[in-house]
Short mmCIF file of C-alpha atoms in Angstrom, two decimals:
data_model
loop_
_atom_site.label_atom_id
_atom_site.label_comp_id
_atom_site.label_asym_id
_atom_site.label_seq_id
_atom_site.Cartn_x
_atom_site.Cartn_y
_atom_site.Cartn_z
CA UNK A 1 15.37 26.96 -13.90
CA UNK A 2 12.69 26.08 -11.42
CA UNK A 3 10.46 28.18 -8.36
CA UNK A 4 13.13 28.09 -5.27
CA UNK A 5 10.12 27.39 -2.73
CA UNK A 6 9.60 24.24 -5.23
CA UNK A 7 13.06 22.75 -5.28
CA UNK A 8 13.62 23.46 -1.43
CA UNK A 9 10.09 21.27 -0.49
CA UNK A 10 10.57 18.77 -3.47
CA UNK A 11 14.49 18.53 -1.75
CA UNK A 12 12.77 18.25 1.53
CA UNK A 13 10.17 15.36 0.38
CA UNK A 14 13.08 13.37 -0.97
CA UNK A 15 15.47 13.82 2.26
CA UNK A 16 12.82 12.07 4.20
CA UNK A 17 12.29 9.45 2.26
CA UNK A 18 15.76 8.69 1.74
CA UNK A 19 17.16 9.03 5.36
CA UNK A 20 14.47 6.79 6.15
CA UNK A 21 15.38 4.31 3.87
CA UNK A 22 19.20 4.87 4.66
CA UNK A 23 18.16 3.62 8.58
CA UNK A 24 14.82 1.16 7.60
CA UNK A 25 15.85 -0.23 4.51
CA UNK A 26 19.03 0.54 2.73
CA UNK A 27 18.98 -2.51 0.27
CA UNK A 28 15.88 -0.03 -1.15
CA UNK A 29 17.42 3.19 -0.87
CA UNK A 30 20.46 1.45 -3.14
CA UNK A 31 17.90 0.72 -5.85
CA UNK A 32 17.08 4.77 -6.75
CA UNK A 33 18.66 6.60 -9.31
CA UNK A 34 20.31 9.88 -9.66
CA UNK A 35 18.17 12.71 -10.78
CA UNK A 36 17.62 12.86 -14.23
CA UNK A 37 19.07 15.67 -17.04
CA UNK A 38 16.38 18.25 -18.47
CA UNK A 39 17.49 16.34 -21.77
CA UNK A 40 16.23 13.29 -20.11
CA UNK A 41 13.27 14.95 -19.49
CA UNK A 42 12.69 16.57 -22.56
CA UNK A 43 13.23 13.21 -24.18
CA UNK A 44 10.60 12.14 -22.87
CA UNK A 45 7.84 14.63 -23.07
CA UNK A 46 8.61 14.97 -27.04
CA UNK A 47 8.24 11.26 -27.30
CA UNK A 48 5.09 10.89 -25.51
CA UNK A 49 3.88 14.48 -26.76
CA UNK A 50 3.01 15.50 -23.04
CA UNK A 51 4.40 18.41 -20.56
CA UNK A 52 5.08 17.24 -17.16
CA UNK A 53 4.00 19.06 -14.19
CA UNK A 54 6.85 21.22 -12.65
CA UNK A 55 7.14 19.66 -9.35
CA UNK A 56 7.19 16.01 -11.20
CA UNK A 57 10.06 17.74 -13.43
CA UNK A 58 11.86 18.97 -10.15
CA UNK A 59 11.04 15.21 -8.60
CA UNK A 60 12.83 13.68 -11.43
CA UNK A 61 15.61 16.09 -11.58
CA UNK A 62 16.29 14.89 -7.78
CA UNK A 63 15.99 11.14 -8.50
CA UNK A 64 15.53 9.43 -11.79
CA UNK A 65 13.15 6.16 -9.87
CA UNK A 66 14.43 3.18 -9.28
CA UNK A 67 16.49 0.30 -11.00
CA UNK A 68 16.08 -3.52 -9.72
CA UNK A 69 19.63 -5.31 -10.47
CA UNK A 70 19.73 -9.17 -9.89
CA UNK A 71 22.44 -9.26 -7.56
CA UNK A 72 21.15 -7.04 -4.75
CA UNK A 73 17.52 -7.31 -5.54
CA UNK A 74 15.90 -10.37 -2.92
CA UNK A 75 12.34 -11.53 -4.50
CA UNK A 76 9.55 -13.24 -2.96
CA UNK A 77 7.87 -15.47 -4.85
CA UNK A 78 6.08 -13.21 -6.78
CA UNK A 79 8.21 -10.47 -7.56
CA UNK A 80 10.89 -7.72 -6.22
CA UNK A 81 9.98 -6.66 -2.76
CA UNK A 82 12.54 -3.35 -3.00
CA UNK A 83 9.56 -1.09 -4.34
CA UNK A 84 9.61 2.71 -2.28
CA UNK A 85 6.03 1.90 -2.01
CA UNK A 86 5.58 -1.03 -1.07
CA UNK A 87 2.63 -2.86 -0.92
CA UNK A 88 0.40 -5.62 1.01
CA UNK A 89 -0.61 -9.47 0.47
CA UNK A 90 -3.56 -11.74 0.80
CA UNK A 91 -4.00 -15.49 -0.86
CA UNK A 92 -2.16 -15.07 -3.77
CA UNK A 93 -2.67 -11.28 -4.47
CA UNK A 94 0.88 -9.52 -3.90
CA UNK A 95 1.48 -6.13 -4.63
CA UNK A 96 5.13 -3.96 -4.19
CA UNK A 97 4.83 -0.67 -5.94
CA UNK A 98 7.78 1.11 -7.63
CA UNK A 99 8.59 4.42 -9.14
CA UNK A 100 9.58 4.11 -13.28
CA UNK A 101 13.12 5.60 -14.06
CA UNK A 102 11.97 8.06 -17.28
CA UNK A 103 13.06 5.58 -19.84
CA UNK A 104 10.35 3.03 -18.20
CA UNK A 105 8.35 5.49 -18.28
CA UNK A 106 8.59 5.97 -21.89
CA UNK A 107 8.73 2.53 -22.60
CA UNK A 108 5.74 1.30 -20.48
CA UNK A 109 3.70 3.88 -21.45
CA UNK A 110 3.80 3.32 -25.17
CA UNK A 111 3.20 -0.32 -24.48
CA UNK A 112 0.56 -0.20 -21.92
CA UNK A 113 -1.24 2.38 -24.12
CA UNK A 114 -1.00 -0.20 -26.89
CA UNK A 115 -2.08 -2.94 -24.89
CA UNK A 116 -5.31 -1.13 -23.81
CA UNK A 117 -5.96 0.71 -27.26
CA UNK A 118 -5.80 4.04 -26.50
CA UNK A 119 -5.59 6.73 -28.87
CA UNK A 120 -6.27 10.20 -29.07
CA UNK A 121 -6.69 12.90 -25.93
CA UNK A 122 -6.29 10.23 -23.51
CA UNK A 123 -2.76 9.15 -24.92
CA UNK A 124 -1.61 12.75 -25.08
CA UNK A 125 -2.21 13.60 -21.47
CA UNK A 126 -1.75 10.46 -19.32
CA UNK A 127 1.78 8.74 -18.23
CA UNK A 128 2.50 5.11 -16.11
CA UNK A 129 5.00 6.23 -13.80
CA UNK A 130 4.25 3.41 -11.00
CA UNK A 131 3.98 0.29 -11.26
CA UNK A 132 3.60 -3.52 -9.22
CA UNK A 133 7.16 -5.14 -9.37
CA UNK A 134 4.82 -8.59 -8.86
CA UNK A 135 3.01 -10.33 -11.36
CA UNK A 136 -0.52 -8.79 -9.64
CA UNK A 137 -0.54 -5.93 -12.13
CA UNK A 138 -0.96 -2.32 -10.43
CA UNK A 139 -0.80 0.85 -12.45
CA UNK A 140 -0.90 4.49 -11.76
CA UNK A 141 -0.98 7.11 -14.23
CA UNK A 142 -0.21 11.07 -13.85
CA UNK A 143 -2.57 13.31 -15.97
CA UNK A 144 -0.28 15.46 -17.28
CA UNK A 145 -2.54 18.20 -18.03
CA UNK A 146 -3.98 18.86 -14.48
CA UNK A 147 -1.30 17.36 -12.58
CA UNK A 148 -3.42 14.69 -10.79
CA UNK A 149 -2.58 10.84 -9.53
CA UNK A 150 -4.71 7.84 -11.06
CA UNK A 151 -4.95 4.09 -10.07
CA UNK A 152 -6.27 1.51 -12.52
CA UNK A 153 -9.34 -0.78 -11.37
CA UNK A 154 -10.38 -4.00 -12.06
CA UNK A 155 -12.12 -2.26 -15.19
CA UNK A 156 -8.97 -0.53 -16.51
CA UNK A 157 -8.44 -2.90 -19.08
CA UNK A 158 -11.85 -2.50 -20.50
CA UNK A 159 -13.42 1.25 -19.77
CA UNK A 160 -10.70 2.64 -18.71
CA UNK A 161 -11.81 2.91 -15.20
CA UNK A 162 -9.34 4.46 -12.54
CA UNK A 163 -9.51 6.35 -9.13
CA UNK A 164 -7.48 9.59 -8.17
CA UNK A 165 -4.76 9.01 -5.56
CA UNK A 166 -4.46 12.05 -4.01
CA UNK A 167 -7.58 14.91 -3.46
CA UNK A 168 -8.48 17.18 -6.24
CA UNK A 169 -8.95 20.38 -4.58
CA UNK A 170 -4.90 20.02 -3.73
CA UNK A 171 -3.64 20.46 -6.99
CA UNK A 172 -2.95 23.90 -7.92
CA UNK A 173 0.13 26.01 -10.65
CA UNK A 174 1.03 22.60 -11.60
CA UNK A 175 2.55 24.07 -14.99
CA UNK A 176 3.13 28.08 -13.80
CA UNK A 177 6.45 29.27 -12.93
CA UNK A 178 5.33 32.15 -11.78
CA UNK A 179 3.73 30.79 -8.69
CA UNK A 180 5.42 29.56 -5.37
CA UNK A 181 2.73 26.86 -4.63
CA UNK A 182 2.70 24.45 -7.35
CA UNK A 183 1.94 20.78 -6.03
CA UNK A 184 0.62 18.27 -8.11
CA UNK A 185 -0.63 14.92 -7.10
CA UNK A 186 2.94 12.98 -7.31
CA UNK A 187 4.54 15.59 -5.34
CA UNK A 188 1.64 15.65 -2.35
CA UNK A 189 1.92 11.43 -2.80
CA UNK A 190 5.28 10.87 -2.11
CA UNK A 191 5.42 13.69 0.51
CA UNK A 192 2.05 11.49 2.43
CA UNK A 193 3.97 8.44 2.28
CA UNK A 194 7.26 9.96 3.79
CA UNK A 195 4.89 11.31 6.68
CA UNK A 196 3.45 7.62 7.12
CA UNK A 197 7.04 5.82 6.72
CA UNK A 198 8.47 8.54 9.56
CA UNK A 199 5.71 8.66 11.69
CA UNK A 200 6.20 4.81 11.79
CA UNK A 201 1.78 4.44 10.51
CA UNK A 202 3.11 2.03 8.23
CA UNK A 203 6.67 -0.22 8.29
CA UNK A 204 8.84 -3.21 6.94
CA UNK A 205 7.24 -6.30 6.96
CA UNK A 206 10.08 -9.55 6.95
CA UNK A 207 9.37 -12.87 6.01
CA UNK A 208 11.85 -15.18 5.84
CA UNK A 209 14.48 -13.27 3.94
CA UNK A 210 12.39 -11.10 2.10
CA UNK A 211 11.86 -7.81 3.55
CA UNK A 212 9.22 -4.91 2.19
CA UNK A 213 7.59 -1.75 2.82
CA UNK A 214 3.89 -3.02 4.16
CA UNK A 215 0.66 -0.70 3.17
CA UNK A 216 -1.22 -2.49 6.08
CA UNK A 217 -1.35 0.60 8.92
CA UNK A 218 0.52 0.04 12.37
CA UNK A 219 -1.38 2.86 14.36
CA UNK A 220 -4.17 3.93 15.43
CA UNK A 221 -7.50 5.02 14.52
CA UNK A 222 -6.48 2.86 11.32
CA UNK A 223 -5.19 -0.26 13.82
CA UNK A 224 -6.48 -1.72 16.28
CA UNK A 225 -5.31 -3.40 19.66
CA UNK A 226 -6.70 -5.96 21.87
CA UNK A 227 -5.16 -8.06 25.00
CA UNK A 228 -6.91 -11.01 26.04
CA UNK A 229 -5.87 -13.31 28.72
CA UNK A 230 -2.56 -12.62 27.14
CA UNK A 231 -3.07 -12.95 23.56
CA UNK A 232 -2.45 -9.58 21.84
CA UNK A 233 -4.01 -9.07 18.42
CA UNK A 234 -3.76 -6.50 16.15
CA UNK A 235 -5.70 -5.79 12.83
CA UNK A 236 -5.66 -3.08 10.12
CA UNK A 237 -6.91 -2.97 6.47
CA UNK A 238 -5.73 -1.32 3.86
CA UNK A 239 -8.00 -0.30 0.43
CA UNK A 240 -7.55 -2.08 -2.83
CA UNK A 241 -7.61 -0.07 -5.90
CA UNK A 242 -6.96 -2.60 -8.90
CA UNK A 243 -9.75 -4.79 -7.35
CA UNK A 244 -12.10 -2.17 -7.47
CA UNK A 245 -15.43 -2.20 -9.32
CA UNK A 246 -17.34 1.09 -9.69
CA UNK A 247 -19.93 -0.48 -11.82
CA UNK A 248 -20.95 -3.52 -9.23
CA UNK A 249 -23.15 -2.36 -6.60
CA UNK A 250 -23.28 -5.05 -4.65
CA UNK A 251 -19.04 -5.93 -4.43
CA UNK A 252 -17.70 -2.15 -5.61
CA UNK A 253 -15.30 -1.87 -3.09
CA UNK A 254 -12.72 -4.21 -1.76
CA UNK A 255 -10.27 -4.20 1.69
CA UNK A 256 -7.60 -6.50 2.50
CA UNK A 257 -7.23 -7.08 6.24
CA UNK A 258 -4.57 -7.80 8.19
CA UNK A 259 -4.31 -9.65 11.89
CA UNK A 260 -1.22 -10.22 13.35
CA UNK A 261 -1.64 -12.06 16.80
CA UNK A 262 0.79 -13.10 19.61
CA UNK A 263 1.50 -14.02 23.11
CA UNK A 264 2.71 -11.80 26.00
CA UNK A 265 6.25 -13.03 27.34
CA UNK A 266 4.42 -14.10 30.87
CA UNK A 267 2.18 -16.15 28.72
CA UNK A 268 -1.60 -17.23 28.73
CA UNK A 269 -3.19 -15.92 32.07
CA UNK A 270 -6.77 -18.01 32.70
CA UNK A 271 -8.68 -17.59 36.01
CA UNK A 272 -5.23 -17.60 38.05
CA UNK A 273 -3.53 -19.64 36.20
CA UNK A 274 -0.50 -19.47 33.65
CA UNK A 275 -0.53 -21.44 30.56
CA UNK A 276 2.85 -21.43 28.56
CA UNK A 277 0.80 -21.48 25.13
CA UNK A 278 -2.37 -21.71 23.74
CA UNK A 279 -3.81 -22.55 20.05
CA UNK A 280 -6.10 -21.07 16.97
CA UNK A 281 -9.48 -23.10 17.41
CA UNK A 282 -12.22 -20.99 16.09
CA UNK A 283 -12.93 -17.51 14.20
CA UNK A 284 -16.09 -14.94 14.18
CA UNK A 285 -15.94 -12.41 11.92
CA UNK A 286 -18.66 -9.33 11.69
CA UNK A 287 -18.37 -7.00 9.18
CA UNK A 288 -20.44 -3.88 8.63
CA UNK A 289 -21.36 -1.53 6.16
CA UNK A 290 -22.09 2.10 6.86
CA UNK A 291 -22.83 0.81 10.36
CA UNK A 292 -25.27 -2.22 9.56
CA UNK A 293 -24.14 -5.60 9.72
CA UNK A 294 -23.73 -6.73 6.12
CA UNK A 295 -21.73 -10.51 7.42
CA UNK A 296 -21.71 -12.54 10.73
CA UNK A 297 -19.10 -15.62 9.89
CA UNK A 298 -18.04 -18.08 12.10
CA UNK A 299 -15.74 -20.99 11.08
CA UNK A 300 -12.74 -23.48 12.06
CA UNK A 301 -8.77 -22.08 11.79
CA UNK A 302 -7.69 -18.79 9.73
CA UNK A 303 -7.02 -19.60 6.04
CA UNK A 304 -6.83 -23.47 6.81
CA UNK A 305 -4.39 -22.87 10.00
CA UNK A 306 -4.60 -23.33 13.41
CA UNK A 307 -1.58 -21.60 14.41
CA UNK A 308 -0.09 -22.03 18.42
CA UNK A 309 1.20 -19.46 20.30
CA UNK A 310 4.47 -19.78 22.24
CA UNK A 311 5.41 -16.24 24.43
CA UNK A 312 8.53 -13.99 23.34
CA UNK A 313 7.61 -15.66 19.22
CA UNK A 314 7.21 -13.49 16.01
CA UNK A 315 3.68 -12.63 15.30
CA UNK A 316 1.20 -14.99 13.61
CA UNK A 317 0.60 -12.98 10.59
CA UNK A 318 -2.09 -13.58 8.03
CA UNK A 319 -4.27 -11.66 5.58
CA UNK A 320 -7.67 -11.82 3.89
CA UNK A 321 -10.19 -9.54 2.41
CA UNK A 322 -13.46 -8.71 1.91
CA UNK A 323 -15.33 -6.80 -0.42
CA UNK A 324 -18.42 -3.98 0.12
CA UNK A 325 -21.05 -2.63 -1.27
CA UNK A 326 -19.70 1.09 0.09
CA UNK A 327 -16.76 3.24 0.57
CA UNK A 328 -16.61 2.80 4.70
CA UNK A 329 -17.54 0.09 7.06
CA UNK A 330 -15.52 -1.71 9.42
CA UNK A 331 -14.60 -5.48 10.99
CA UNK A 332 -14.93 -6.51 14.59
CA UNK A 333 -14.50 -10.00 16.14
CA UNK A 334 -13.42 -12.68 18.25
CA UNK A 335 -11.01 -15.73 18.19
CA UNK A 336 -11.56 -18.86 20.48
CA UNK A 337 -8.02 -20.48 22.13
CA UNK A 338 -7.66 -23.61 24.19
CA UNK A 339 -5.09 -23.19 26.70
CA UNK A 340 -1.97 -25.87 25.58
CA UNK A 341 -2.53 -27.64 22.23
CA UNK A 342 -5.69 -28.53 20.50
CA UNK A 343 -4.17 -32.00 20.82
CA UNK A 344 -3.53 -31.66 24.57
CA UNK A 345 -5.46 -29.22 25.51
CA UNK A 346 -5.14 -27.67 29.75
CA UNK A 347 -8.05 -25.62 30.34
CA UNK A 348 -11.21 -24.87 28.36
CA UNK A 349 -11.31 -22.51 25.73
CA UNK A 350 -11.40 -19.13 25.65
CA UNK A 351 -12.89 -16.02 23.52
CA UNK A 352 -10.16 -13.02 22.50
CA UNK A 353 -11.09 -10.09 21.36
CA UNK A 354 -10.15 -8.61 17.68
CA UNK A 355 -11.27 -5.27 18.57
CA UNK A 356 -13.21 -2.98 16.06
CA UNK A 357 -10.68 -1.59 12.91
CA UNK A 358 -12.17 0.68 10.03
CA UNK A 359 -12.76 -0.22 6.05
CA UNK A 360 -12.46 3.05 4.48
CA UNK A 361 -12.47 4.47 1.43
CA UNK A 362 -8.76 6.39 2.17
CA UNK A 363 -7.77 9.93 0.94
CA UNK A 364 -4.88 9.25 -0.61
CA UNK A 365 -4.21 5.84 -2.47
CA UNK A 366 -1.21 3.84 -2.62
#
């Protein structure tokens, strides 16, 4: 029924992501669905009067999305945390992004298309087949017509404003049979975040007994590494879509960042000396804008918390963000430690470095 070349790569793109989730994260890997019937699909595109892309068909035919049931479905506070695409976290902005099984897709689309008052051309060609799982809404749509991958903004709800996902000039035969190199944008999307998930750019993130697929990138050019005196920090940012204003020049863009930080096992090293732990005084944040400073910060704690470092512990984890005026810039700065306890403190204090990582405008969006 379908191009062979486009059921062996679409076969391909879902073998990766399920072996990966078979070894990573199997509670996940339980929650998708056997591929769906061409009734199924038909169902669907004479119910929302739309003709889905062939390698979405093929997608679908391999595995119908995924299902949440209660008793094998561990939530954060927020929401599920099994969603194949996970997501990221900052203050009380949580995001964990799942694929809709065809009757969501049906249903949510009628009802989102309701809830924003859309009629006409727009109705007929666009489908939510993504969602947030949390109660921080995140939509994606698939333009049926041309195949491509679409994130709401903070506008969606009033002009309709969304971003593509995945570069235009990839799409090509998204509807021809004839052709052996039809890829649409869902196809190239899920195929990118396999990549990331195997090449290990992006992981699981656990806390406490939640565990989730995090957004926030692991490797570099996209992370970046520091050791000072001991104290290893990392720090990444990942965009954010459904913050997003086009229309605001001053605040169009917006990054969450994340810095996880930690001591080696031999602990704090100081001018000869070993210290068995040290603790969070100060922060200095500078943040740039197509290479000009745009904010110099410097405060007490991280998000109200001085946290102390003990060697062979779990990361100190926490997240913030910051928006920008445009589409790349980049964060650079320093924390200062006392050796001991703020309370008790053994030496005096000490600058480490949160080396340089990039804000960027990404190429494809997730």
């Amino acid at each position: 029924m379908y191009p062979w070349p486009l059921v062996k790569r679409v076969k391909r793109c879902w073998d990766r992501l399920k072996n990966w989730l078979t070894v990573n994260f199997p509670e996940a890997g339980a929650t998708l669905q056997q591929g769906a019937s061409e009734t199924q699909i038909q169902q669907l595109e004479a119910v929302l009067k739309v003709k889905l892309p062939l390698p979405t068909r093929v997608l679908y035919r391999f595995c119908n999305g995924q299902v949440f049931q209660d008793k094998d479905a561990p939530k954060s506070a927020f929401g599920n945390s099994l969603g194949l695409i996970g997501g990221y976290t900052f203050y009380h902005h949580l995001v964990n992004v799942f694929l809709l099984p065809l009757d969501r897709v049906i249903m949510d689309t009628k009802q989102i298309m309701r809830q924003l008052e859309i009629s006409g051309s727009f109705r007929r060609k666009f489908i939510v087949v993504a969602m947030s799982s949390t109660i921080q809404e995140k939509l994606f749509f698939l333009n049926c017509t041309n195949g491509q991958l679409y994130v709401g903004t903070r506008n969606l709800a009033t002009d309709l404003e969304m971003m593509p996902c995945v570069p235009t000039g990839l799409l090509r035969s998204v509807h021809d049979f004839n052709s052996d190199q039809q890829q649409d944008a869902m196809l190239l999307w899920l195929e990118e975040h396999g990549r990331r998930l195997q090449d290990g750019i992006i992981k699981l993130q656990e806390e406490g007994n939640v565990r989730a697929i995090c957004q926030f990138p692991e490797k570099p050019p996209l992370c970046s590494t520091a050791i000072t005196n001991g104290v290893k920090v990392r720090a990444s940012a990942v965009f954010v879509p459904e913050a997003v204003d086009l229309e605001d020049s001053s605040e169009k863009y917006w990054f969450a960042y994340s810095i996880r930080m930690s001591l080696l096992p031999e602990g704090c090293f100081i001018n000869g000396m070993y210290f068995g732990s040290c603790q969070l005084q100060r922060r200095h944040w500078i943040i740039y804008a197509n290479g000009n400073i745009v904010s110099d910060v410097s405060g007490e704690a991280v998000i109200g918390k001085y946290p102390l470092l003990l060697p062979g512990e779990r990361d100190f984890v926490y997240q913030s963000c910051t928006p920008l005026s445009t589409s790349s810039g980049s964060i650079e700065g320093s924390f200062t430690f006392v050796p001991g306890r703020l309370v008790d403190p053994k030496g005096a204090p000490f600058e480490v470095e949160v080396a340089r990582f990039p804000l960027q405008l990404p190429d494809y969006i997730f």
